[in-house]
């Protein structure tokens, strides 16, 4: 009989493996805010832009929804996270900005400074 | 006789919902949930339905009516297809919720708690939608619209009118 | 700092009070000096963070990218650490510390932004960094480990002692010590006990509970399961607002996932402890946030409160012992179990431990959720974290605690937020709504707004609240419409104090707070409304007078738009407004293209 601590250790390891299996170690991770405040500000459309890009062949990107980080007036928010780089936080992202983030930041590595949350 | 219910199927599905909890202990504690279900099925709570629920759940009518009239969520009159709840929380109030409410009232030509003649819109006040960052905000059948002004309010109404055509 | 490109490095120095005591000020000076020496000023950002919660290893320095944490640094060594890290790309291993805490993981992504950097995230630790619909995400950030730890290493009594020792107090408003509440329920001999999560977040202006549920539902569920184990409860209920559909969806998803993984249901994690949670939706009654009213609502009755004692802890749902805590309180539990009571009680002030979440809105640049250690000043929250007021507006008041709280002035900005200091100045912590008010808002009208709210939500059971708030509202209505009488202020105070003393429940007892506190701090505005029939902010539309001035060209635009035909005049001559007919709608003022109408 396993004790609760062993069970949870195993479950955590399994969970992490499943996350890795979904491509967590991709070069770039993209998180889109999806709480009701973010959705009201338009984050579903933003998510759709990223989903479509991946479907159309955008490679090596781990896309995930996330909750709300509490920065109401800059929603919808999107984070672009890469190993060994400072995570980039974008605010007021709409459909067009999402497309530009894909073209410039994700494909060419150019951070769009004026849209970042400082 | 339940005159306002055109459809027996609706009544049957409500009865089925009540019966599905018959075996539960203290099932009278589910009254609010049953009333919510009834409103979901029928759209509002006509007196006949409240009496029906009282009978099916073996709860005094007075208690069913007492509960239905106590909670703001329950409508005792028919409502429109779209329920516009204008947030009257503090953040919205400070950012001009009164003006938004006035705009809806004028455009729809109804007061708070009333329904338009075409049965399309019902206008109500909400305590707080929890979308303070987007103030002033309204919620229409659960979808939140934020950072409104009078013009945006008019456009939203237009959108719903077009949608229902 | 103005950069054309993102600086390559971001250095975070802990600016919490404990690190500050340990010479972090001279460390900062040394960092600046070193950066200048290395001529890296344009390439390095230095950020001062709020308490990072690693006080025992302080002072703490973090270098990004990579999130390298250095502990126990000194002014002597910091120069070397920076030079090696930044110039030679080598970390100084002797000072690197491995930290894997539940709290402040958030920092790894958000710590370099000022708005987040000065916060300390315990209750909202996972909000915005994990997928709320994925239990794998929650497990990956050590989710349900606290539950496993409780079940494996603690007896129920030890869990209670841990919570007691942590000093955690209820975050719903009243601030009752959570551990003692649990102990009362645990001591009751009953075959049936309940755990309730009060998610009937009703204060207009507060949305932290919605956010916590939508962004990290498993945390609340884990907290409740630990609570159930501690007091011996078999069933739990989350009572949430019907207005929060997404929160309800995510709770359903989370509960089902927890069941699949064996965190809920029978024989949790292989032990003989069993517990289930169901969700109940409220039906739109603010009063149901009061615990006895909430319990009546769960019993299928009208949501009216009853006198206490007996407290729900001994006689609650169906007369069985019941623990009622709010969302934020439950969200703190897993962290306390994992990090320990000693750690938790090191944060905050003497009698208020841990952090508090505030929903900051109103006239402020950065609106949003702010979680800070108790003892943080209002000034830090409003100006350092939220960036102050927009467009150079002046701060007039801060409203705290929604309709149950009071207004503070700019003289109170140095007050440290905790339960006691708020009580001293006539407001309450409440659920944490914080509204920043600028000079454009009328305090009398604001008081009326809150009282109107409380009055409309009064359940009608006790006379002081039902009748008293109605009379107070009538007085406020006449003051804001220009019919106030000189004795009205005294009447409001007398009525208000009587209601505070005699009302049955918290809603009634606190309903007069907004009125009493605005009279205390802004009495001049009340007097102006009453004596001069004037509202300096032009917020009270009934007190506004519209007059036509000499700029009028006689274009007749105002005549056409006036809904009551109050304006008359011949074309190309100055028009007049009949004050008896004017309803102060302001349409003429808005349409006039020549500034021909004066508003005063």
PDB file of C-alpha atoms in Angstrom, chain C residues 230-379:
ATOM      1  CA  UNK C 230      -9.238  18.430  10.022  1.00  0.00           C
ATOM      2  CA  UNK C 231     -12.800  18.754  11.324  1.00  0.00           C
ATOM      3  CA  UNK C 232     -14.153  15.359  10.238  1.00  0.00           C
ATOM      4  CA  UNK C 233     -16.635  16.489   7.592  1.00  0.00           C
ATOM      5  CA  UNK C 234     -18.060  14.200   4.906  1.00  0.00           C
ATOM      6  CA  UNK C 235     -19.644  16.706   2.572  1.00  0.00           C
ATOM      7  CA  UNK C 236     -18.678  20.068   1.204  1.00  0.00           C
ATOM      8  CA  UNK C 237     -20.584  22.693  -0.704  1.00  0.00           C
ATOM      9  CA  UNK C 238     -19.312  25.555  -2.803  1.00  0.00           C
ATOM     10  CA  UNK C 239     -21.979  28.247  -2.792  1.00  0.00           C
ATOM     11  CA  UNK C 240     -21.365  30.527  -5.729  1.00  0.00           C
ATOM     12  CA  UNK C 241     -23.162  33.245  -7.635  1.00  0.00           C
ATOM     13  CA  UNK C 242     -25.261  32.346 -10.639  1.00  0.00           C
ATOM     14  CA  UNK C 243     -23.747  35.443 -12.280  1.00  0.00           C
ATOM     15  CA  UNK C 244     -20.408  33.633 -12.583  1.00  0.00           C
ATOM     16  CA  UNK C 245     -21.073  31.001 -15.273  1.00  0.00           C
ATOM     17  CA  UNK C 246     -17.434  30.429 -16.217  1.00  0.00           C
ATOM     18  CA  UNK C 247     -16.434  29.975 -12.581  1.00  0.00           C
ATOM     19  CA  UNK C 248     -19.168  27.353 -12.180  1.00  0.00           C
ATOM     20  CA  UNK C 249     -18.031  25.512 -15.337  1.00  0.00           C
ATOM     21  CA  UNK C 250     -14.431  25.430 -14.192  1.00  0.00           C
ATOM     22  CA  UNK C 251     -15.403  24.200 -10.733  1.00  0.00           C
ATOM     23  CA  UNK C 252     -17.363  21.351 -12.295  1.00  0.00           C
ATOM     24  CA  UNK C 253     -14.370  20.425 -14.439  1.00  0.00           C
ATOM     25  CA  UNK C 254     -12.010  20.593 -11.458  1.00  0.00           C
ATOM     26  CA  UNK C 255     -14.255  18.537  -9.167  1.00  0.00           C
ATOM     27  CA  UNK C 256     -14.591  15.813 -11.782  1.00  0.00           C
ATOM     28  CA  UNK C 257     -10.834  15.749 -12.335  1.00  0.00           C
ATOM     29  CA  UNK C 258     -10.203  15.565  -8.585  1.00  0.00           C
ATOM     30  CA  UNK C 259     -12.624  12.630  -8.359  1.00  0.00           C
ATOM     31  CA  UNK C 260     -10.879  10.792 -11.188  1.00  0.00           C
ATOM     32  CA  UNK C 261      -7.554  11.187  -9.436  1.00  0.00           C
ATOM     33  CA  UNK C 262      -8.940  10.047  -6.093  1.00  0.00           C
ATOM     34  CA  UNK C 263      -8.618  13.404  -4.298  1.00  0.00           C
ATOM     35  CA  UNK C 264     -12.382  13.438  -3.765  1.00  0.00           C
ATOM     36  CA  UNK C 265     -14.746  10.560  -3.108  1.00  0.00           C
ATOM     37  CA  UNK C 266     -14.168   7.473  -0.992  1.00  0.00           C
ATOM     38  CA  UNK C 267     -10.810   6.527   0.518  1.00  0.00           C
ATOM     39  CA  UNK C 268      -8.943   9.616  -0.579  1.00  0.00           C
ATOM     40  CA  UNK C 269      -5.319   8.838  -1.573  1.00  0.00           C
ATOM     41  CA  UNK C 270      -5.668   5.335  -0.199  1.00  0.00           C
ATOM     42  CA  UNK C 271      -6.662   6.388   3.317  1.00  0.00           C
ATOM     43  CA  UNK C 272      -9.999   5.761   5.028  1.00  0.00           C
ATOM     44  CA  UNK C 273     -10.944   9.429   4.754  1.00  0.00           C
ATOM     45  CA  UNK C 274     -13.805  10.229   2.365  1.00  0.00           C
ATOM     46  CA  UNK C 275     -15.190  13.559   1.233  1.00  0.00           C
ATOM     47  CA  UNK C 276     -17.356  14.954  -1.549  1.00  0.00           C
ATOM     48  CA  UNK C 277     -18.002  18.444  -2.869  1.00  0.00           C
ATOM     49  CA  UNK C 278     -21.042  19.767  -4.685  1.00  0.00           C
ATOM     50  CA  UNK C 279     -21.693  23.170  -6.220  1.00  0.00           C
ATOM     51  CA  UNK C 280     -24.778  25.199  -5.422  1.00  0.00           C
ATOM     52  CA  UNK C 281     -25.719  28.377  -7.212  1.00  0.00           C
ATOM     53  CA  UNK C 282     -27.134  31.348  -5.402  1.00  0.00           C
ATOM     54  CA  UNK C 283     -30.176  33.138  -6.695  1.00  0.00           C
ATOM     55  CA  UNK C 284     -29.138  36.740  -6.546  1.00  0.00           C
ATOM     56  CA  UNK C 285     -29.379  37.851  -2.949  1.00  0.00           C
ATOM     57  CA  UNK C 286     -26.494  39.865  -1.522  1.00  0.00           C
ATOM     58  CA  UNK C 287     -27.526  38.931   2.007  1.00  0.00           C
ATOM     59  CA  UNK C 288     -26.614  35.301   1.292  1.00  0.00           C
ATOM     60  CA  UNK C 289     -22.969  36.232   1.749  1.00  0.00           C
ATOM     61  CA  UNK C 290     -23.831  36.343   5.463  1.00  0.00           C
ATOM     62  CA  UNK C 291     -23.127  32.850   6.742  1.00  0.00           C
ATOM     63  CA  UNK C 292     -26.439  32.101   8.464  1.00  0.00           C
ATOM     64  CA  UNK C 293     -28.397  33.484   5.499  1.00  0.00           C
ATOM     65  CA  UNK C 294     -26.236  31.388   3.173  1.00  0.00           C
ATOM     66  CA  UNK C 295     -27.061  28.291   5.206  1.00  0.00           C
ATOM     67  CA  UNK C 296     -30.804  29.042   5.041  1.00  0.00           C
ATOM     68  CA  UNK C 297     -30.472  29.409   1.298  1.00  0.00           C
ATOM     69  CA  UNK C 298     -28.739  26.011   1.077  1.00  0.00           C
ATOM     70  CA  UNK C 299     -31.620  24.535   3.037  1.00  0.00           C
ATOM     71  CA  UNK C 300     -33.975  25.748   0.329  1.00  0.00           C
ATOM     72  CA  UNK C 301     -35.377  28.618   2.375  1.00  0.00           C
ATOM     73  CA  UNK C 302     -35.481  32.389   2.129  1.00  0.00           C
ATOM     74  CA  UNK C 303     -31.971  33.691   2.698  1.00  0.00           C
ATOM     75  CA  UNK C 304     -32.529  35.546   5.934  1.00  0.00           C
ATOM     76  CA  UNK C 305     -29.943  35.604   8.715  1.00  0.00           C
ATOM     77  CA  UNK C 306     -30.565  34.487  12.278  1.00  0.00           C
ATOM     78  CA  UNK C 307     -29.095  35.525  15.594  1.00  0.00           C
ATOM     79  CA  UNK C 308     -25.773  34.036  16.603  1.00  0.00           C
ATOM     80  CA  UNK C 309     -24.884  32.146  18.804  1.00  0.00           C
ATOM     81  CA  UNK C 310     -25.242  29.325  18.130  1.00  0.00           C
ATOM     82  CA  UNK C 311     -22.579  29.774  15.482  1.00  0.00           C
ATOM     83  CA  UNK C 312     -22.560  27.599  12.360  1.00  0.00           C
ATOM     84  CA  UNK C 313     -19.380  26.013  13.704  1.00  0.00           C
ATOM     85  CA  UNK C 314     -21.599  24.173  16.191  1.00  0.00           C
ATOM     86  CA  UNK C 315     -25.057  24.407  14.612  1.00  0.00           C
ATOM     87  CA  UNK C 316     -24.919  25.136  10.909  1.00  0.00           C
ATOM     88  CA  UNK C 317     -26.348  23.474   7.822  1.00  0.00           C
ATOM     89  CA  UNK C 318     -29.275  21.245   8.832  1.00  0.00           C
ATOM     90  CA  UNK C 319     -28.267  22.066  12.402  1.00  0.00           C
ATOM     91  CA  UNK C 320     -25.025  20.141  11.981  1.00  0.00           C
ATOM     92  CA  UNK C 321     -21.572  21.546  12.786  1.00  0.00           C
ATOM     93  CA  UNK C 322     -20.420  23.479   9.722  1.00  0.00           C
ATOM     94  CA  UNK C 323     -17.261  25.344   8.790  1.00  0.00           C
ATOM     95  CA  UNK C 324     -17.938  28.332   6.539  1.00  0.00           C
ATOM     96  CA  UNK C 325     -14.914  30.070   5.005  1.00  0.00           C
ATOM     97  CA  UNK C 326     -14.633  32.223   1.941  1.00  0.00           C
ATOM     98  CA  UNK C 327     -12.694  31.520  -1.240  1.00  0.00           C
ATOM     99  CA  UNK C 328      -9.558  33.466  -0.359  1.00  0.00           C
ATOM    100  CA  UNK C 329      -9.320  31.809   3.049  1.00  0.00           C
ATOM    101  CA  UNK C 330      -9.487  28.327   1.505  1.00  0.00           C
ATOM    102  CA  UNK C 331      -6.860  29.299  -1.070  1.00  0.00           C
ATOM    103  CA  UNK C 332      -4.368  30.025   1.729  1.00  0.00           C
ATOM    104  CA  UNK C 333      -4.684  26.599   3.368  1.00  0.00           C
ATOM    105  CA  UNK C 334      -2.469  24.484   1.051  1.00  0.00           C
ATOM    106  CA  UNK C 335       0.374  26.999   1.328  1.00  0.00           C
ATOM    107  CA  UNK C 336       0.231  27.067   5.121  1.00  0.00           C
ATOM    108  CA  UNK C 337       0.381  23.264   5.259  1.00  0.00           C
ATOM    109  CA  UNK C 338       3.262  23.086   2.807  1.00  0.00           C
ATOM    110  CA  UNK C 339       5.377  25.989   4.011  1.00  0.00           C
ATOM    111  CA  UNK C 340       4.482  25.758   7.684  1.00  0.00           C
ATOM    112  CA  UNK C 341       2.763  27.979  10.227  1.00  0.00           C
ATOM    113  CA  UNK C 342       6.019  29.577  11.294  1.00  0.00           C
ATOM    114  CA  UNK C 343       6.697  30.778   7.774  1.00  0.00           C
ATOM    115  CA  UNK C 344       3.154  32.065   7.257  1.00  0.00           C
ATOM    116  CA  UNK C 345       3.066  33.913  10.557  1.00  0.00           C
ATOM    117  CA  UNK C 346       6.300  35.691   9.694  1.00  0.00           C
ATOM    118  CA  UNK C 347       4.368  37.629   7.047  1.00  0.00           C
ATOM    119  CA  UNK C 348       2.122  40.506   8.017  1.00  0.00           C
ATOM    120  CA  UNK C 349       1.540  42.494  11.192  1.00  0.00           C
ATOM    121  CA  UNK C 350       1.184  41.531  14.843  1.00  0.00           C
ATOM    122  CA  UNK C 351      -2.416  40.404  14.686  1.00  0.00           C
ATOM    123  CA  UNK C 352      -3.005  40.070  10.946  1.00  0.00           C
ATOM    124  CA  UNK C 353      -0.890  37.421   9.277  1.00  0.00           C
ATOM    125  CA  UNK C 354      -0.282  36.603   5.647  1.00  0.00           C
ATOM    126  CA  UNK C 355      -1.502  38.589   2.670  1.00  0.00           C
ATOM    127  CA  UNK C 356      -4.744  40.193   1.530  1.00  0.00           C
ATOM    128  CA  UNK C 357      -6.072  40.476  -1.993  1.00  0.00           C
ATOM    129  CA  UNK C 358      -7.551  43.806  -3.013  1.00  0.00           C
ATOM    130  CA  UNK C 359      -9.539  44.511  -6.147  1.00  0.00           C
ATOM    131  CA  UNK C 360      -8.386  47.994  -7.044  1.00  0.00           C
ATOM    132  CA  UNK C 361     -10.625  49.949  -9.393  1.00  0.00           C
ATOM    133  CA  UNK C 362     -11.864  53.463  -9.973  1.00  0.00           C
ATOM    134  CA  UNK C 363      -9.625  56.412 -10.754  1.00  0.00           C
ATOM    135  CA  UNK C 364      -6.292  54.634 -10.913  1.00  0.00           C
ATOM    136  CA  UNK C 365      -3.895  53.856 -13.764  1.00  0.00           C
ATOM    137  CA  UNK C 366      -3.409  50.143 -13.175  1.00  0.00           C
ATOM    138  CA  UNK C 367      -6.682  48.560 -12.194  1.00  0.00           C
ATOM    139  CA  UNK C 368      -6.600  44.974 -11.114  1.00  0.00           C
ATOM    140  CA  UNK C 369      -5.962  42.470  -8.395  1.00  0.00           C
ATOM    141  CA  UNK C 370      -3.283  43.233  -5.873  1.00  0.00           C
ATOM    142  CA  UNK C 371      -2.157  40.756  -3.236  1.00  0.00           C
ATOM    143  CA  UNK C 372       0.143  42.261  -0.637  1.00  0.00           C
ATOM    144  CA  UNK C 373       1.395  41.335   2.822  1.00  0.00           C
ATOM    145  CA  UNK C 374      -0.732  42.727   5.636  1.00  0.00           C
ATOM    146  CA  UNK C 375       0.919  45.898   6.835  1.00  0.00           C
ATOM    147  CA  UNK C 376       1.530  47.325   3.372  1.00  0.00           C
ATOM    148  CA  UNK C 377       0.462  50.970   3.257  1.00  0.00           C
ATOM    149  CA  UNK C 378      -2.371  52.317   1.127  1.00  0.00           C
ATOM    150  CA  UNK C 379       0.165  54.614  -0.501  1.00  0.00           C
TER     151      UNK C 379
END
